[in-house]
mmCIF file of C-alpha atoms in Angstrom:
data_model
loop_
_atom_site.group_PDB
_atom_site.id
_atom_site.type_symbol
_atom_site.label_atom_id
_atom_site.label_comp_id
_atom_site.label_asym_id
_atom_site.label_seq_id
_atom_site.Cartn_x
_atom_site.Cartn_y
_atom_site.Cartn_z
ATOM 1 C CA MET F 17 113.754 70.428 97.695
ATOM 2 C CA LYS F 18 114.413 74.035 98.717
ATOM 3 C CA VAL F 19 111.841 76.605 97.640
ATOM 4 C CA LEU F 20 111.695 80.373 98.089
ATOM 5 C CA HIS F 21 108.238 81.951 98.002
ATOM 6 C CA LEU F 22 108.082 85.716 97.497
ATOM 7 C CA LEU F 23 105.117 87.863 98.538
ATOM 8 C CA ASP F 24 104.887 91.607 98.042
ATOM 9 C CA SER F 25 102.972 91.860 101.341
ATOM 10 C CA VAL F 26 101.396 89.540 103.893
ATOM 11 C CA ASN F 27 97.920 91.043 104.179
ATOM 12 C CA ARG F 28 94.807 88.876 104.383
ATOM 13 C CA GLY F 29 94.145 87.965 100.754
ATOM 14 C CA GLY F 30 93.637 84.875 98.645
ATOM 15 C CA ALA F 31 97.257 84.472 97.547
ATOM 16 C CA GLU F 32 98.634 85.212 101.011
ATOM 17 C CA THR F 33 96.265 82.721 102.660
ATOM 18 C CA GLN F 34 97.207 80.119 100.059
ATOM 19 C CA VAL F 35 100.932 80.597 100.724
ATOM 20 C CA LEU F 36 100.364 80.474 104.489
ATOM 21 C CA ASP F 37 98.673 77.086 104.097
ATOM 22 C CA ILE F 38 101.609 75.939 101.935
ATOM 23 C CA CYS F 39 104.102 77.020 104.577
ATOM 24 C CA ARG F 40 102.272 75.224 107.371
ATOM 25 C CA ASN F 41 102.152 71.942 105.448
ATOM 26 C CA ALA F 42 105.310 72.044 103.314
ATOM 27 C CA ALA F 43 107.407 69.779 105.550
ATOM 28 C CA ARG F 44 104.969 66.871 105.069
ATOM 29 C CA PHE F 45 105.778 67.040 101.356
ATOM 30 C CA ARG F 46 109.534 67.358 101.891
ATOM 31 C CA LEU F 47 109.614 70.971 100.834
ATOM 32 C CA GLU F 48 112.021 73.238 102.673
ATOM 33 C CA VAL F 49 110.420 76.655 102.290
ATOM 34 C CA THR F 50 111.856 80.117 102.839
ATOM 35 C CA LEU F 51 109.179 82.814 102.795
ATOM 36 C CA VAL F 52 110.384 86.273 101.791
ATOM 37 C CA ALA F 53 107.984 89.186 102.270
ATOM 38 C CA ALA F 54 108.745 92.506 100.576
ATOM 39 C CA GLY F 55 106.262 94.253 102.876
ATOM 40 C CA GLY F 56 104.351 93.642 106.088
ATOM 41 C CA GLY F 57 100.701 92.966 106.812
ATOM 42 C CA ALA F 58 98.122 91.389 109.091
ATOM 43 C CA LEU F 59 99.425 87.835 108.576
ATOM 44 C CA GLU F 60 103.018 88.561 109.562
ATOM 45 C CA ASN F 61 102.844 86.774 112.916
ATOM 46 C CA ASP F 62 101.074 83.827 111.302
ATOM 47 C CA PHE F 63 103.927 83.432 108.831
ATOM 48 C CA ARG F 64 106.508 83.718 111.602
ATOM 49 C CA ASP F 65 104.752 80.854 113.406
ATOM 50 C CA SER F 66 104.142 78.758 110.273
ATOM 51 C CA GLY F 67 107.164 76.484 110.663
ATOM 52 C CA VAL F 68 109.211 77.908 107.789
ATOM 53 C CA GLU F 69 111.944 80.517 107.689
ATOM 54 C CA TYR F 70 110.359 83.967 107.401
ATOM 55 C CA ILE F 71 112.444 86.866 106.106
ATOM 56 C CA ARG F 72 111.013 90.392 106.045
ATOM 57 C CA LEU F 73 112.480 92.785 103.473
ATOM 58 C CA ASP F 74 111.174 96.078 102.102
ATOM 59 C CA ARG F 75 110.459 97.075 98.508
ATOM 60 C CA ARG F 76 111.053 100.802 98.190
ATOM 61 C CA LEU F 77 110.850 101.194 94.420
ATOM 62 C CA PRO F 78 108.609 99.667 91.705
ATOM 63 C CA ILE F 79 111.677 97.766 90.483
ATOM 64 C CA ASP F 80 113.977 97.588 93.492
ATOM 65 C CA ILE F 81 117.452 96.411 92.464
ATOM 66 C CA TYR F 82 118.634 96.341 96.068
ATOM 67 C CA LEU F 83 115.710 94.035 96.938
ATOM 68 C CA CYS F 84 116.735 91.806 94.029
ATOM 69 C CA SER F 85 120.310 91.655 95.358
ATOM 70 C CA GLN F 86 119.037 90.671 98.815
ATOM 71 C CA ILE F 87 116.889 87.908 97.344
ATOM 72 C CA ARG F 88 119.830 86.699 95.249
ATOM 73 C CA LYS F 89 121.982 86.480 98.373
ATOM 74 C CA ILE F 90 119.307 84.440 100.153
ATOM 75 C CA ILE F 91 119.045 82.095 97.157
ATOM 76 C CA ARG F 92 122.789 81.474 97.108
ATOM 77 C CA GLU F 93 123.252 81.107 100.857
ATOM 78 C CA ARG F 94 120.396 78.606 101.219
ATOM 79 C CA GLY F 95 120.924 76.679 98.003
ATOM 80 C CA ILE F 96 117.404 77.440 96.755
ATOM 81 C CA ASP F 97 116.170 75.227 93.886
ATOM 82 C CA ILE F 98 112.846 76.935 93.049
ATOM 83 C CA VAL F 99 111.645 80.530 93.387
ATOM 84 C CA HIS F 100 107.899 81.166 93.268
ATOM 85 C CA GLY F 101 105.959 84.458 93.070
ATOM 86 C CA TYR F 102 102.263 85.294 92.999
ATOM 87 C CA GLN F 103 102.123 88.682 91.261
ATOM 88 C CA ALA F 104 103.815 90.042 88.164
ATOM 89 C CA VAL F 105 105.960 92.397 90.239
ATOM 90 C CA GLU F 106 107.188 89.448 92.286
ATOM 91 C CA GLY F 107 107.982 87.496 89.125
ATOM 92 C CA LEU F 108 109.979 90.418 87.754
ATOM 93 C CA HIS F 109 112.075 90.717 90.918
ATOM 94 C CA LEU F 110 112.666 86.967 90.942
ATOM 95 C CA PHE F 111 113.807 87.069 87.327
ATOM 96 C CA VAL F 112 116.353 89.793 88.067
ATOM 97 C CA ALA F 113 117.475 88.030 91.261
ATOM 98 C CA THR F 114 118.140 84.738 89.467
ATOM 99 C CA ARG F 115 119.844 85.993 86.308
ATOM 100 C CA GLY F 116 122.822 83.725 85.669
ATOM 101 C CA LEU F 117 121.772 81.171 88.307
ATOM 102 C CA ARG F 118 121.069 78.426 85.791
ATOM 103 C CA ASN F 119 120.053 75.749 88.262
ATOM 104 C CA VAL F 120 117.349 77.902 89.898
ATOM 105 C CA LYS F 121 113.876 77.522 88.365
ATOM 106 C CA ARG F 122 111.346 80.369 88.341
ATOM 107 C CA VAL F 123 107.580 79.897 88.863
ATOM 108 C CA LEU F 124 104.815 82.515 88.747
ATOM 109 C CA SER F 125 101.213 81.902 89.808
ATOM 110 C CA PHE F 126 98.328 83.719 88.131
ATOM 111 C CA GLN F 127 95.577 83.943 90.747
ATOM 112 C CA GLY F 128 93.003 85.734 88.601
ATOM 113 C CA PHE F 129 92.161 89.264 87.546
ATOM 114 C CA VAL F 130 95.242 91.494 87.107
ATOM 115 C CA PRO F 131 94.296 95.092 87.993
ATOM 116 C CA GLY F 132 95.793 98.062 86.171
ATOM 117 C CA ARG F 133 97.273 98.469 82.711
ATOM 118 C CA LYS F 134 100.838 98.550 84.056
ATOM 119 C CA ASN F 135 100.374 95.288 85.972
ATOM 120 C CA ARG F 136 98.839 93.573 82.943
ATOM 121 C CA LEU F 137 101.722 94.687 80.731
ATOM 122 C CA THR F 138 104.248 93.481 83.312
ATOM 123 C CA ALA F 139 102.497 90.120 83.590
ATOM 124 C CA LYS F 140 102.540 89.690 79.814
ATOM 125 C CA LEU F 141 106.264 90.488 79.692
ATOM 126 C CA VAL F 142 107.215 88.366 82.701
ATOM 127 C CA ALA F 143 105.331 85.152 81.826
ATOM 128 C CA PRO F 144 107.787 84.073 79.067
ATOM 129 C CA LEU F 145 110.692 84.647 81.475
ATOM 130 C CA MET F 146 109.416 81.977 83.870
ATOM 131 C CA HIS F 147 110.293 78.299 83.657
ATOM 132 C CA ALA F 148 106.673 77.582 84.620
ATOM 133 C CA ASN F 149 103.516 79.628 85.034
ATOM 134 C CA ILE F 150 100.585 78.399 87.103
ATOM 135 C CA SER F 151 96.956 79.163 86.297
ATOM 136 C CA VAL F 152 94.618 78.400 89.194
ATOM 137 C CA SER F 153 91.868 77.224 86.831
ATOM 138 C CA ARG F 154 91.471 76.102 83.238
ATOM 139 C CA SER F 155 89.036 78.904 82.499
ATOM 140 C CA LEU F 156 91.500 81.543 83.684
ATOM 141 C CA MET F 157 93.494 80.768 80.538
ATOM 142 C CA THR F 158 90.802 82.503 78.461
ATOM 143 C CA TYR F 159 91.225 85.698 80.450
ATOM 144 C CA LEU F 160 95.018 85.517 80.157
ATOM 145 C CA ARG F 161 94.737 85.086 76.411
ATOM 146 C CA GLU F 162 92.063 87.721 75.750
ATOM 147 C CA GLN F 163 92.873 90.376 78.358
ATOM 148 C CA LEU F 164 96.620 90.011 78.834
ATOM 149 C CA GLY F 165 97.396 88.957 75.286
ATOM 150 C CA ILE F 166 99.446 85.920 76.280
ATOM 151 C CA LYS F 167 99.690 83.676 73.237
ATOM 152 C CA ASN F 168 102.136 80.928 74.135
ATOM 153 C CA PHE F 169 100.922 78.642 76.920
ATOM 154 C CA ASP F 170 103.586 75.959 76.549
ATOM 155 C CA ASN F 171 104.956 76.672 80.033
ATOM 156 C CA PHE F 172 101.536 77.060 81.736
ATOM 157 C CA HIS F 173 100.140 74.470 84.156
ATOM 158 C CA VAL F 174 96.811 74.294 85.986
ATOM 159 C CA VAL F 175 97.164 73.881 89.752
ATOM 160 C CA TYR F 176 93.981 74.508 91.720
ATOM 161 C CA ASN F 177 94.125 76.538 94.902
ATOM 162 C CA GLY F 178 93.704 74.438 98.012
ATOM 163 C CA ALA F 179 92.709 75.209 101.591
ATOM 164 C CA ASP F 180 93.916 73.626 104.816
ATOM 165 C CA GLU F 181 91.143 71.881 106.745
ATOM 166 C CA ALA F 182 93.175 72.212 109.934
ATOM 167 C CA ARG F 183 93.023 76.001 109.588
ATOM 168 C CA LEU F 184 89.240 75.772 109.106
ATOM 169 C CA ARG F 185 88.557 74.124 112.464
ATOM 170 C CA PRO F 186 86.223 76.354 114.514
ATOM 171 C CA SER F 187 87.616 77.829 117.717
ATOM 172 C CA GLY F 188 84.279 78.056 119.503
ATOM 173 C CA GLY F 189 83.397 81.656 118.732
ATOM 174 C CA SER F 190 79.880 82.510 117.609
ATOM 175 C CA ILE F 191 78.959 85.237 115.148
ATOM 176 C CA ARG F 192 75.315 84.540 115.917
ATOM 177 C CA ASN F 193 75.880 85.424 119.585
ATOM 178 C CA GLU F 194 77.994 88.446 118.644
ATOM 179 C CA LEU F 195 75.157 89.810 116.492
ATOM 180 C CA ASN F 196 72.493 88.801 119.044
ATOM 181 C CA LEU F 197 70.600 86.816 116.428
ATOM 182 C CA PRO F 198 67.473 84.958 117.549
ATOM 183 C CA ALA F 199 67.659 81.204 117.969
ATOM 184 C CA ASP F 200 65.615 80.549 114.819
ATOM 185 C CA ALA F 201 67.682 82.887 112.593
ATOM 186 C CA LEU F 202 68.717 81.679 109.157
ATOM 187 C CA LEU F 203 72.213 82.880 108.281
ATOM 188 C CA ALA F 204 74.032 83.173 104.958
ATOM 189 C CA GLY F 205 77.274 84.936 104.185
ATOM 190 C CA MET F 206 80.040 85.865 101.771
ATOM 191 C CA VAL F 207 83.731 85.923 102.667
ATOM 192 C CA ALA F 208 85.559 88.323 100.354
ATOM 193 C CA ASN F 209 87.151 91.741 100.478
ATOM 194 C CA PHE F 210 85.467 94.723 98.877
ATOM 195 C CA THR F 211 87.809 95.416 95.975
ATOM 196 C CA SER F 212 88.287 98.376 93.663
ATOM 197 C CA ASP F 213 88.590 96.133 90.619
ATOM 198 C CA PRO F 214 85.479 94.741 88.866
ATOM 199 C CA THR F 215 85.593 91.319 90.494
ATOM 200 C CA LYS F 216 83.682 90.879 93.755
ATOM 201 C CA ASP F 217 80.005 91.840 93.474
ATOM 202 C CA GLN F 218 78.486 92.255 96.929
ATOM 203 C CA LEU F 219 75.986 94.751 95.514
ATOM 204 C CA THR F 220 73.928 92.064 93.730
ATOM 205 C CA ILE F 221 73.530 90.240 97.047
ATOM 206 C CA CYS F 222 72.298 93.408 98.759
ATOM 207 C CA ARG F 223 69.758 93.936 95.989
ATOM 208 C CA ALA F 224 68.511 90.349 96.419
ATOM 209 C CA MET F 225 68.082 90.577 100.200
ATOM 210 C CA PRO F 226 64.687 92.389 100.433
ATOM 211 C CA ARG F 227 62.872 89.609 98.563
ATOM 212 C CA VAL F 228 64.492 86.875 100.657
ATOM 213 C CA ILE F 229 63.760 88.684 103.926
ATOM 214 C CA ALA F 230 60.138 89.248 102.881
ATOM 215 C CA ARG F 231 59.713 85.480 102.613
ATOM 216 C CA PHE F 232 61.967 84.540 105.543
ATOM 217 C CA PRO F 233 61.775 87.326 108.173
ATOM 218 C CA GLN F 234 64.324 85.461 110.315
ATOM 219 C CA PHE F 235 66.967 85.614 107.543
ATOM 220 C CA HIS F 236 70.274 87.440 108.050
ATOM 221 C CA PHE F 237 73.332 87.928 105.856
ATOM 222 C CA VAL F 238 76.956 88.685 106.808
ATOM 223 C CA PHE F 239 79.736 90.127 104.674
ATOM 224 C CA ALA F 240 83.190 89.277 106.029
ATOM 225 C CA GLY F 241 86.067 91.133 104.390
ATOM 226 C CA ARG F 242 87.981 94.388 104.537
ATOM 227 C CA VAL F 243 87.316 97.384 102.322
ATOM 228 C CA ALA F 244 90.367 97.748 100.078
ATOM 229 C CA ASP F 245 91.693 101.161 99.145
ATOM 230 C CA GLY F 246 89.581 102.555 96.319
ATOM 231 C CA ALA F 247 86.591 100.322 97.132
ATOM 232 C CA GLU F 248 84.928 102.716 99.559
ATOM 233 C CA ASP F 249 82.270 103.732 97.005
ATOM 234 C CA LYS F 250 81.336 100.078 96.384
ATOM 235 C CA MET F 251 80.832 99.561 100.100
ATOM 236 C CA ALA F 252 78.829 102.806 100.357
ATOM 237 C CA GLU F 253 76.548 101.735 97.498
ATOM 238 C CA CYS F 254 75.796 98.478 99.301
ATOM 239 C CA LEU F 255 74.948 100.393 102.458
ATOM 240 C CA ASP F 256 72.702 102.761 100.487
ATOM 241 C CA VAL F 257 70.719 99.837 99.072
ATOM 242 C CA CYS F 258 70.266 98.301 102.515
ATOM 243 C CA ILE F 259 69.202 101.603 104.073
ATOM 244 C CA ALA F 260 66.768 102.387 101.262
ATOM 245 C CA SER F 261 65.251 98.892 101.558
ATOM 246 C CA GLY F 262 64.983 99.055 105.341
ATOM 247 C CA ILE F 263 67.021 95.869 105.875
ATOM 248 C CA THR F 264 70.003 97.171 107.848
ATOM 249 C CA ASP F 265 68.985 95.010 110.823
ATOM 250 C CA HIS F 266 69.357 91.924 108.635
ATOM 251 C CA VAL F 267 72.545 92.668 106.666
ATOM 252 C CA HIS F 268 75.795 92.865 108.629
ATOM 253 C CA PHE F 269 79.110 94.226 107.371
ATOM 254 C CA LEU F 270 81.753 92.653 109.594
ATOM 255 C CA GLY F 271 84.955 94.011 108.045
ATOM 256 C CA ALA F 272 88.160 91.963 108.083
ATOM 257 C CA ARG F 273 87.804 88.948 110.369
ATOM 258 C CA PRO F 274 90.375 86.540 111.776
ATOM 259 C CA ASP F 275 87.592 84.067 112.743
ATOM 260 C CA VAL F 276 86.386 82.938 109.308
ATOM 261 C CA PRO F 277 86.236 79.237 110.395
ATOM 262 C CA ASP F 278 83.821 80.166 113.199
ATOM 263 C CA ILE F 279 81.692 82.162 110.760
ATOM 264 C CA LEU F 280 81.592 79.317 108.201
ATOM 265 C CA GLU F 281 80.607 76.889 110.957
ATOM 266 C CA GLU F 282 77.396 78.834 111.617
ATOM 267 C CA LEU F 283 76.310 79.592 108.050
ATOM 268 C CA ASP F 284 73.285 77.910 106.504
ATOM 269 C CA LEU F 285 74.406 79.057 103.031
ATOM 270 C CA PHE F 286 77.573 80.467 101.472
ATOM 271 C CA VAL F 287 76.960 82.941 98.646
ATOM 272 C CA PHE F 288 79.807 84.080 96.422
ATOM 273 C CA SER F 289 78.869 86.824 93.990
ATOM 274 C CA SER F 290 81.577 87.792 91.507
ATOM 275 C CA ARG F 291 82.090 88.964 87.961
ATOM 276 C CA GLN F 292 85.584 87.647 87.356
ATOM 277 C CA GLU F 293 87.794 85.193 89.236
ATOM 278 C CA GLY F 294 90.752 82.888 89.008
ATOM 279 C CA PHE F 295 89.804 80.301 91.608
ATOM 280 C CA PRO F 296 88.947 81.902 94.970
ATOM 281 C CA VAL F 297 90.308 80.242 98.096
ATOM 282 C CA ALA F 298 87.119 81.312 99.897
ATOM 283 C CA VAL F 299 85.067 78.888 97.782
ATOM 284 C CA SER F 300 87.429 76.008 98.585
ATOM 285 C CA GLU F 301 87.150 76.905 102.268
ATOM 286 C CA ALA F 302 83.343 76.900 102.189
ATOM 287 C CA MET F 303 83.270 73.547 100.385
ATOM 288 C CA LEU F 304 85.666 72.001 102.906
ATOM 289 C CA ALA F 305 83.656 73.505 105.778
ATOM 290 C CA GLY F 306 80.525 71.764 104.491
ATOM 291 C CA VAL F 307 78.443 74.857 103.708
ATOM 292 C CA PRO F 308 75.945 74.691 100.790
ATOM 293 C CA LEU F 309 77.025 76.973 97.928
ATOM 294 C CA ILE F 310 75.360 79.509 95.662
ATOM 295 C CA LEU F 311 77.839 81.002 93.193
ATOM 296 C CA SER F 312 77.863 83.412 90.274
ATOM 297 C CA ASP F 313 77.684 81.539 86.983
ATOM 298 C CA ILE F 314 81.154 82.385 85.689
ATOM 299 C CA GLU F 315 83.522 79.815 84.241
ATOM 300 C CA PRO F 316 86.045 79.526 87.112
ATOM 301 C CA LEU F 317 83.263 79.016 89.658
ATOM 302 C CA ARG F 318 81.417 76.633 87.351
ATOM 303 C CA GLU F 319 84.675 74.707 87.074
ATOM 304 C CA ALA F 320 84.695 74.371 90.863
ATOM 305 C CA ILE F 321 81.253 72.868 91.382
ATOM 306 C CA VAL F 322 80.112 71.303 88.095
ATOM 307 C CA CYS F 323 81.636 67.844 87.797
ATOM 308 C CA ASP F 324 79.705 64.560 87.706
ATOM 309 C CA GLY F 325 76.789 66.501 89.170
ATOM 310 C CA ASN F 326 76.284 70.009 90.440
ATOM 311 C CA LEU F 327 77.832 70.560 93.856
ATOM 312 C CA GLY F 328 76.002 73.835 94.390
ATOM 313 C CA GLU F 329 73.591 76.314 92.855
ATOM 314 C CA MET F 330 74.507 79.062 90.374
ATOM 315 C CA PHE F 331 72.878 82.326 89.331
ATOM 316 C CA PRO F 332 73.528 84.618 86.346
ATOM 317 C CA VAL F 333 76.030 87.377 87.038
ATOM 318 C CA GLY F 334 74.333 90.449 88.482
ATOM 319 C CA ASP F 335 70.863 88.868 88.502
ATOM 320 C CA SER F 336 69.519 89.694 91.954
ATOM 321 C CA ASP F 337 66.049 88.294 91.164
ATOM 322 C CA GLU F 338 67.408 84.842 90.335
ATOM 323 C CA LEU F 339 69.772 84.969 93.304
ATOM 324 C CA SER F 340 66.890 85.683 95.671
ATOM 325 C CA ARG F 341 64.979 82.723 94.207
ATOM 326 C CA LYS F 342 67.989 80.412 94.611
ATOM 327 C CA ILE F 343 68.517 81.456 98.226
ATOM 328 C CA ALA F 344 64.838 81.052 99.079
ATOM 329 C CA ALA F 345 64.683 77.624 97.419
ATOM 330 C CA LEU F 346 67.613 76.274 99.415
ATOM 331 C CA LEU F 347 66.451 77.807 102.681
ATOM 332 C CA GLY F 348 63.237 75.890 102.196
ATOM 333 C CA ASP F 349 64.887 72.557 101.362
ATOM 334 C CA GLU F 350 67.060 71.279 104.204
ATOM 335 C CA SER F 351 67.663 67.843 102.651
ATOM 336 C CA ARG F 352 68.943 69.450 99.437
ATOM 337 C CA CYS F 353 71.300 71.639 101.469
ATOM 338 C CA LEU F 354 72.700 68.651 103.328
ATOM 339 C CA GLU F 355 73.212 66.733 100.092
ATOM 340 C CA LEU F 356 75.014 69.608 98.382
ATOM 341 C CA ALA F 357 77.222 70.269 101.396
ATOM 342 C CA ASP F 358 78.236 66.629 101.791
ATOM 343 C CA ASP F 359 79.010 66.106 98.092
ATOM 344 C CA ALA F 360 80.960 69.361 97.847
ATOM 345 C CA ARG F 361 83.074 68.539 100.899
ATOM 346 C CA LYS F 362 84.010 65.113 99.529
ATOM 347 C CA TYR F 363 84.946 66.560 96.141
ATOM 348 C CA ALA F 364 86.922 69.427 97.677
ATOM 349 C CA ARG F 365 88.970 67.071 99.840
ATOM 350 C CA GLU F 366 90.107 65.251 96.712
ATOM 351 C CA ASN F 367 90.665 68.302 94.515
ATOM 352 C CA PHE F 368 90.829 71.580 96.471
ATOM 353 C CA SER F 369 92.515 70.662 99.739
ATOM 354 C CA ILE F 370 95.995 71.828 100.678
ATOM 355 C CA ASP F 371 97.203 68.238 100.230
ATOM 356 C CA ALA F 372 95.897 68.134 96.660
ATOM 357 C CA HIS F 373 97.514 71.512 95.988
ATOM 358 C CA LEU F 374 100.881 70.498 97.431
ATOM 359 C CA ARG F 375 100.920 67.173 95.574
ATOM 360 C CA ALA F 376 100.440 69.025 92.279
ATOM 361 C CA LEU F 377 102.960 71.703 93.235
ATOM 362 C CA ASN F 378 105.546 69.139 94.286
ATOM 363 C CA GLN F 379 105.139 67.260 91.022
ATOM 364 C CA LEU F 380 105.604 70.452 89.004
ATOM 365 C CA TYR F 381 108.686 71.454 90.978
ATOM 366 C CA SER F 382 110.208 68.000 90.523
ATOM 367 C CA GLU F 383 109.607 68.096 86.762
ATOM 368 C CA LEU F 384 111.258 71.513 86.517
ATOM 369 C CA LEU F 385 114.384 70.325 88.321
ATOM 370 C CA THR F 386 114.851 67.516 85.783
ATOM 371 C CA GLN F 387 114.936 70.060 82.953
ATOM 372 C CA LYS F 388 118.293 71.413 81.853
#
């Protein structure tokens, strides 16, 4: 089966990381992937080395007809069966590129929050033009219905994001050594970019830190993730809270990091504070890395860790008091941490691994190709 994946850029983000894992493992599932990038980014070399054909193009206009013609040529020359995008703008270009190519099926993934009125309108218009739309969680459907106004979900399918355990193997680096932390330091962290949209909520964590540090003076917290354009004020507000509380020696802003597996390896807790999500790859990665979880109590994250029993702890959105209590409780209960980490890893391997993702994706692709 020949599949073309289109990305608008190859920066370090959830969708890009997900596609990189797909590319590295596609051959095991008999998928012949061509990755087309309409812009560059930090992961460009990773995609070139991923084992699939990587083609770099450039989008110069919001709707770039020349880009569409280039994609169409690639589809014809390589006999592509499926085209798959991850943003509304990608879906729109794929629709134009495949007009009249009746045997080529179009797929668009909805990863979560769609920023900007124009993007939401485009997503609403593009979804019916796809042969299949993917929602990365069941609860994301509510957002798509209420915020985007999508009414017909007949061509929607739930396929959970999945992470590659091979990519999560530590390389031997040590964030503890880099930060000169004492041997008895307790370390928690969040892996997520600072974003301009109202999704990631690092500020609530910063507000919770003084109470945790007062009880555990050896406690430290790391934020790993770049500051996206427009998110500078959110980052500054976090810094202001830390400075005002006198905890800057305990809270570390690492910026974008290529060594996330090494960081996860040394965490005692993984905290993910958010107000709105689809299904973040970072949570799958933490589960597969065997790190105990504390997550915001929003439906997509609840969907990830509430199954036969809770696979982690949850706190109300924006409630720094409850978050501090949850962190302190787990830091003081090593056996509970080990139990949560072990159960979450087992569940993630079955449901949120790259193999689980590719099995579901392959099944969907195969079903589409049987449709006339």
